[in-house]
Coordinates of C-alpha atoms in Angstrom, one line a residue:
Chain A
X1 CA -3.0 -23.8 3.1
X2 CA -6.2 -22.5 4.8
X3 CA -7.9 -19.6 3.4
X4 CA -10.2 -17.0 5.1
X5 CA -13.0 -18.7 7.0
X6 CA -16.2 -17.2 8.2
X7 CA -18.8 -18.4 10.6
X8 CA -21.7 -19.0 10.6
X9 CA -22.3 -19.6 6.9
X10 CA -25.9 -18.7 7.4
X11 CA -27.7 -16.8 10.1
X12 CA -31.4 -16.2 10.4
X13 CA -32.5 -13.8 13.2
X14 CA -35.5 -11.8 14.3
X15 CA -35.7 -8.1 14.0
X16 CA -34.3 -6.4 17.1
X17 CA -31.9 -9.2 18.0
X18 CA -28.2 -8.8 18.1
X19 CA -25.9 -10.9 15.9
X20 CA -22.2 -11.6 15.9
X21 CA -20.3 -12.7 12.8
X22 CA -16.8 -14.2 12.9
X23 CA -13.9 -14.0 10.5
X24 CA -10.6 -16.0 10.7
X25 CA -8.1 -14.4 8.4
X26 CA -5.2 -16.1 6.7
X27 CA -2.3 -16.6 9.2
X28 CA 0.2 -13.7 9.0
X29 CA -2.1 -11.3 7.2
X30 CA -2.0 -8.0 9.0
X31 CA -4.9 -6.3 7.1
X32 CA -8.5 -7.4 7.5
X33 CA -11.6 -5.9 5.8
X34 CA -15.3 -6.4 6.3
X35 CA -17.7 -5.8 3.4
X36 CA -21.5 -6.1 2.9
X37 CA -23.2 -7.3 -0.2
X38 CA -26.9 -6.8 -0.6
X39 CA -28.8 -9.0 -3.0
X40 CA -27.9 -8.2 -6.6
X41 CA -25.5 -5.4 -5.6
X42 CA -21.7 -4.9 -5.5
X43 CA -19.8 -5.0 -2.2
X44 CA -19.9 -2.1 0.2
X45 CA -16.8 -1.5 2.4
X46 CA -17.6 -1.5 6.1
X47 CA -14.4 -1.4 8.2
X48 CA -10.6 -2.0 7.9
X49 CA -8.1 -3.2 10.5
X50 CA -4.3 -3.0 10.1
X51 CA -2.2 -4.4 12.9
X52 CA -2.6 -2.4 16.0
X53 CA -3.5 0.8 14.2
X54 CA -6.8 2.5 14.8
X55 CA -9.4 0.9 12.4
X56 CA -10.9 2.7 9.5
X57 CA -14.6 2.7 10.4
X58 CA -15.7 5.0 7.6
X59 CA -18.0 2.5 6.0
X60 CA -20.1 1.4 9.0
X61 CA -23.7 2.4 8.1
X62 CA -24.8 3.2 11.7
X63 CA -23.8 3.0 15.3
X64 CA -25.6 -0.4 15.5
X65 CA -22.6 -1.8 13.7
X66 CA -19.3 -2.5 15.4
X67 CA -16.3 -4.7 14.9
X68 CA -13.3 -5.8 16.9
X69 CA -10.0 -7.5 16.1
X70 CA -7.4 -8.6 18.6
X71 CA -3.9 -8.2 17.2
X72 CA -3.7 -10.0 13.9
X73 CA -6.2 -12.7 14.6
X74 CA -9.9 -13.3 14.6
X75 CA -12.3 -10.4 14.0
X76 CA -16.0 -10.2 15.0
X77 CA -18.6 -8.0 13.4
X78 CA -21.5 -7.2 15.7
X79 CA -24.9 -5.8 14.6
X80 CA -27.1 -4.7 17.4
X81 CA -30.9 -4.4 17.1
X82 CA -31.0 -5.9 13.7
X83 CA -33.3 -4.5 11.0
X84 CA -34.6 -6.1 7.9
X85 CA -32.4 -3.9 5.7
X86 CA -29.4 -5.5 7.4
X87 CA -30.1 -8.7 5.5
X88 CA -27.1 -9.3 3.2
X89 CA -24.0 -11.4 2.8
X90 CA -21.2 -10.2 5.0
X91 CA -17.8 -10.8 3.5
X92 CA -14.4 -10.7 5.2
X93 CA -11.1 -10.4 3.4
X94 CA -7.5 -10.4 4.6
X95 CA -4.3 -9.1 3.0
X96 CA -0.6 -9.6 3.7
X97 CA 1.0 -6.3 4.8
X98 CA 3.0 -5.9 1.7
X99 CA 0.7 -7.5 -0.7
X100 CA -1.9 -6.1 -3.2
X101 CA -4.4 -9.0 -3.2
X102 CA -7.2 -9.3 -0.9
X103 CA -8.3 -12.9 -0.1
X104 CA -12.0 -13.2 0.6
X105 CA -13.9 -15.6 2.7
X106 CA -17.1 -17.3 1.6
X107 CA -19.3 -14.9 3.5
X108 CA -22.1 -15.1 6.1
X109 CA -25.6 -14.8 4.7
X110 CA -27.7 -12.9 7.3
X111 CA -31.4 -12.9 7.0
X112 CA -33.4 -10.7 9.4
X113 CA -37.1 -11.6 9.6
Chain B
X1 CA -11.6 7.4 -5.5
X2 CA -12.1 7.4 -9.2
X3 CA -15.4 6.0 -10.5
X4 CA -15.5 3.1 -13.0
X5 CA -18.1 2.3 -15.7
X6 CA -18.6 -1.2 -17.0
X7 CA -21.3 -2.8 -19.2
X8 CA -23.9 -4.5 -17.2
X9 CA -23.6 -7.8 -19.1
X10 CA -21.7 -9.6 -21.8
X11 CA -21.8 -13.0 -23.5
X12 CA -18.8 -15.0 -24.8
X13 CA -18.6 -18.3 -26.6
X14 CA -16.6 -21.0 -24.9
X15 CA -13.0 -21.1 -26.1
X16 CA -13.0 -17.6 -27.5
X17 CA -11.4 -14.6 -25.9
X18 CA -13.5 -12.5 -23.5
X19 CA -12.7 -8.8 -23.6
X20 CA -14.2 -6.8 -20.7
X21 CA -14.0 -3.0 -21.0
X22 CA -13.9 -0.5 -18.2
X23 CA -13.9 3.3 -18.2
X24 CA -12.2 5.2 -15.5
X25 CA -11.8 8.7 -17.0
X26 CA -11.2 10.4 -13.6
X27 CA -8.3 8.1 -12.5
X28 CA -5.4 10.0 -10.9
X29 CA -1.8 9.3 -11.5
X30 CA -1.1 7.2 -8.5
X31 CA -4.2 5.0 -8.7
X32 CA -4.1 1.4 -9.8
X33 CA -6.7 -0.5 -11.8
X34 CA -7.7 -3.8 -10.1
X35 CA -9.9 -6.6 -11.4
X36 CA -11.8 -9.1 -9.2
X37 CA -14.4 -11.6 -10.2
X38 CA -17.2 -13.2 -8.2
X39 CA -18.5 -16.6 -9.1
X40 CA -22.1 -17.2 -7.9
X41 CA -22.3 -17.6 -4.1
X42 CA -18.6 -17.2 -3.6
X43 CA -16.4 -14.4 -2.3
X44 CA -14.6 -12.2 -4.8
X45 CA -11.3 -13.5 -6.3
X46 CA -8.4 -11.3 -7.3
X47 CA -7.5 -11.5 -11.0
X48 CA -4.9 -8.8 -11.9
X49 CA -3.9 -5.2 -11.4
X50 CA -1.9 -2.6 -13.1
X51 CA -0.8 1.1 -13.1
X52 CA 0.0 2.0 -16.7
X53 CA 1.8 -0.9 -18.3
X54 CA 0.0 -3.8 -19.7
X55 CA 0.1 -6.8 -17.4
X56 CA -0.3 -10.6 -17.9
X57 CA -0.6 -13.5 -15.5
X58 CA -1.9 -17.0 -15.6
X59 CA -5.5 -15.9 -15.5
X60 CA -5.7 -12.9 -17.7
X61 CA -4.2 -9.9 -19.4
X62 CA -4.9 -6.3 -18.6
X63 CA -4.5 -3.6 -21.3
X64 CA -4.5 0.0 -20.1
X65 CA -4.8 2.8 -22.6
X66 CA -2.0 5.3 -22.8
X67 CA -4.1 8.1 -21.2
X68 CA -5.2 5.6 -18.5
X69 CA -8.8 6.5 -18.9
X70 CA -9.9 3.0 -19.8
X71 CA -8.8 -0.6 -19.7
X72 CA -9.7 -4.0 -20.9
X73 CA -9.5 -7.3 -19.1
X74 CA -8.8 -10.2 -21.5
X75 CA -9.6 -13.8 -20.7
X76 CA -7.8 -15.5 -23.7
X77 CA -9.7 -18.7 -23.8
X78 CA -12.9 -18.4 -21.8
X79 CA -14.4 -21.6 -20.2
X80 CA -17.8 -22.2 -18.6
X81 CA -16.2 -21.8 -15.2
X82 CA -15.3 -18.2 -16.1
X83 CA -19.0 -17.2 -15.9
X84 CA -19.0 -14.6 -13.1
X85 CA -19.4 -11.0 -12.3
X86 CA -16.3 -9.1 -13.1
X87 CA -15.5 -5.9 -11.1
X88 CA -13.1 -3.2 -12.3
X89 CA -11.9 -1.2 -9.4
X90 CA -9.7 1.9 -9.1
X91 CA -7.9 1.6 -5.8
X92 CA -8.0 4.6 -3.5
X93 CA -4.9 6.6 -3.1
X94 CA -4.8 6.0 0.7
X95 CA -2.8 3.1 1.9
X96 CA -5.7 1.2 3.5
X97 CA -6.3 -0.8 0.3
X98 CA -10.1 -0.8 0.7
X99 CA -11.8 -1.6 -2.5
X100 CA -14.8 0.3 -3.8
X101 CA -16.9 -2.1 -5.8
X102 CA -19.4 -1.0 -8.5
X103 CA -22.0 -3.2 -10.2
X104 CA -19.6 -5.0 -12.4
X105 CA -20.1 -6.9 -15.6
X106 CA -21.9 -10.2 -15.6
X107 CA -20.0 -12.4 -18.1
X108 CA -21.9 -15.4 -19.4
X109 CA -19.8 -18.0 -21.2
X110 CA -21.9 -20.1 -23.4
X111 CA -21.1 -23.5 -24.9

């Protein structure tokens, strides 16, 4: 079956531009997570969606970062006015409501010039 | 969430058992120990998790000490494809399931 997919796989942008990253979770998975991984570092939690509940936004680093998810489908992570320190791999994961395992996508590598 | 401490790197000979330690001395009674690994340029992959009993699945075994302050992930017969960064994570007590990743242990399996 299909796993978590993310697009684009790579994104190069100029400082100050807005970018939108997409995540398609595994069908039927109610929980969806976004993480960021800077070069040589572990993953940092950004945001969590569970069904129609209010998202846990506690990991978003600034108000330039936002994310949306409609129901239990696609999610988009938007970074406004990108900065060079936003350069990282952005990973999405989904989890079945009753499950323990998070399934990760391949990530989007964002480079801000 | 309880903090974990892992060695930065380890080597293992191909075909031998790889034993990866993790300290989590501040773990609380309702927190689970999770292990994920990340092969270069891929997203993390779930390996195993446990609360207090030892666990085994097709990938690995997890040994948790009786006081739960430390654990060991065992890959019984390491292969070159097991070369990866291994993360030991104590899952938060909230029901969000968000994972707090540390630096992990880079395991290099050598022929």
